Short mmCIF file of C-alpha atoms in Angstrom, two decimals:
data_model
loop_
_atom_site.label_atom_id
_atom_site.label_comp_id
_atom_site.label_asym_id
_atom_site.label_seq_id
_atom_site.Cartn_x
_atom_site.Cartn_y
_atom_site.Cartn_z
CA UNK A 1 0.00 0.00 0.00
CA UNK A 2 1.00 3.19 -0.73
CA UNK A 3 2.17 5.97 1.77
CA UNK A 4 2.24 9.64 1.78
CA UNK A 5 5.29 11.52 2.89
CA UNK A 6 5.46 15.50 3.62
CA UNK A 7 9.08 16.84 4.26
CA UNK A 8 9.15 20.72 5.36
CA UNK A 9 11.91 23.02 5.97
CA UNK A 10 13.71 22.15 2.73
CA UNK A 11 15.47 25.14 1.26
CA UNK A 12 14.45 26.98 -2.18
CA UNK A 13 17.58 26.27 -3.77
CA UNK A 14 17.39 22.57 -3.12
CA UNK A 15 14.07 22.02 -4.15
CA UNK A 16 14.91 24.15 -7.51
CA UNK A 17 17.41 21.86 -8.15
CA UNK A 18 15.51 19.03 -7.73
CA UNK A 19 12.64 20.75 -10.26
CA UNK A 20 15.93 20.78 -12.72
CA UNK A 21 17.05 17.43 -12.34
CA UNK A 22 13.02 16.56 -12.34
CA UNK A 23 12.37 18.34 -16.12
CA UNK A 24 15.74 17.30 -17.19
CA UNK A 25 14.45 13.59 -17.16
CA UNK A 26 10.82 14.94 -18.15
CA UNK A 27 9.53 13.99 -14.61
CA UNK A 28 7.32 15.33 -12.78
CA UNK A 29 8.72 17.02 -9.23
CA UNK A 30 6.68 13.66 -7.57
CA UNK A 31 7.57 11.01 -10.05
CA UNK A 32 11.16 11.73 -10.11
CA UNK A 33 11.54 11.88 -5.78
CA UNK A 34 9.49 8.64 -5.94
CA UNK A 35 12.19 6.96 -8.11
CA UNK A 36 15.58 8.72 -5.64
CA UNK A 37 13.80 7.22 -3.16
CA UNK A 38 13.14 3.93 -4.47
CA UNK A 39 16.53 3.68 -5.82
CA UNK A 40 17.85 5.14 -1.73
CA UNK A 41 15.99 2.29 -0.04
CA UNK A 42 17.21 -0.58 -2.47
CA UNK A 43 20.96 0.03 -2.11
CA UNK A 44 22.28 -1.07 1.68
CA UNK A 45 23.09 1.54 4.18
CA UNK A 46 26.98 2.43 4.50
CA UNK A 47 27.06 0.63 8.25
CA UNK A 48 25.66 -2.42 6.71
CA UNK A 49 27.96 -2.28 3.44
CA UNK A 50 30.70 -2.32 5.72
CA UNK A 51 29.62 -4.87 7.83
CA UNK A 52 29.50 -7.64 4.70
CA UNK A 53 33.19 -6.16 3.67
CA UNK A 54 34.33 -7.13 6.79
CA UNK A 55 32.55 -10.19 7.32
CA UNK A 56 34.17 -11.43 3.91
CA UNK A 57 36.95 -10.21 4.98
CA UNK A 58 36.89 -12.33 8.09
CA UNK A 59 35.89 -15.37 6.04
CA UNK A 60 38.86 -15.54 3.80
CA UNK A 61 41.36 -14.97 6.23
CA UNK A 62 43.42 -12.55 4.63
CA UNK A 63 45.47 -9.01 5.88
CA UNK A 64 47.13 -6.34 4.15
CA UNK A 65 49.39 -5.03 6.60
CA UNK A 66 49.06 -0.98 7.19
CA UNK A 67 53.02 -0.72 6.08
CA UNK A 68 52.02 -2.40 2.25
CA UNK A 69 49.00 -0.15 1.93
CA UNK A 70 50.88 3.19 2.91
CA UNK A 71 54.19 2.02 1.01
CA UNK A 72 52.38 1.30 -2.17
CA UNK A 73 50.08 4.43 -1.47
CA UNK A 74 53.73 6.58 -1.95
CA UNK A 75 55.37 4.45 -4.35
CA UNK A 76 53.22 6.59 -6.85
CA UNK A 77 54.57 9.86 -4.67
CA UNK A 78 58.56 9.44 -5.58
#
């Protein structure tokens, strides 16, 4: 079932860029937050994101020491 949602206190300039980004895809204001928020909702949060890297991480058992990340960070540098 659908829901209705009201959001106040957004600023002019935010919602005029929305109405841009809206008519650039010849949406309507509605039709185009419906689909950023569809498309918000079905990616994973950052927290839980990083919770599956590390959980793979823990599951194959491999490290990259800090001294290999930061030595081939400045190999680039010299």
């Amino acid at each position: 079932m659908a829901v209705q949602i009201t959001i106040r206190g957004v600023a002019e300039e935010v919602r005029d860029q929305l109405a841009v980004r809206a008519a650039q895809r010849r949406q309507s204001m509605q039709e185009f937050l419906r689909g950023e928020l569809q498309r918000i909702a079905s990616r994973p949060s950052v927290e839980d994101w990083l919770q599956g890297v590390r959980r793979r991480k823990e599951a194959a058992g491999t490290q990259v020491p800090a001294s290999f990340v930061l030595e081939s960070r400045d190999a680039d540098r010299k």
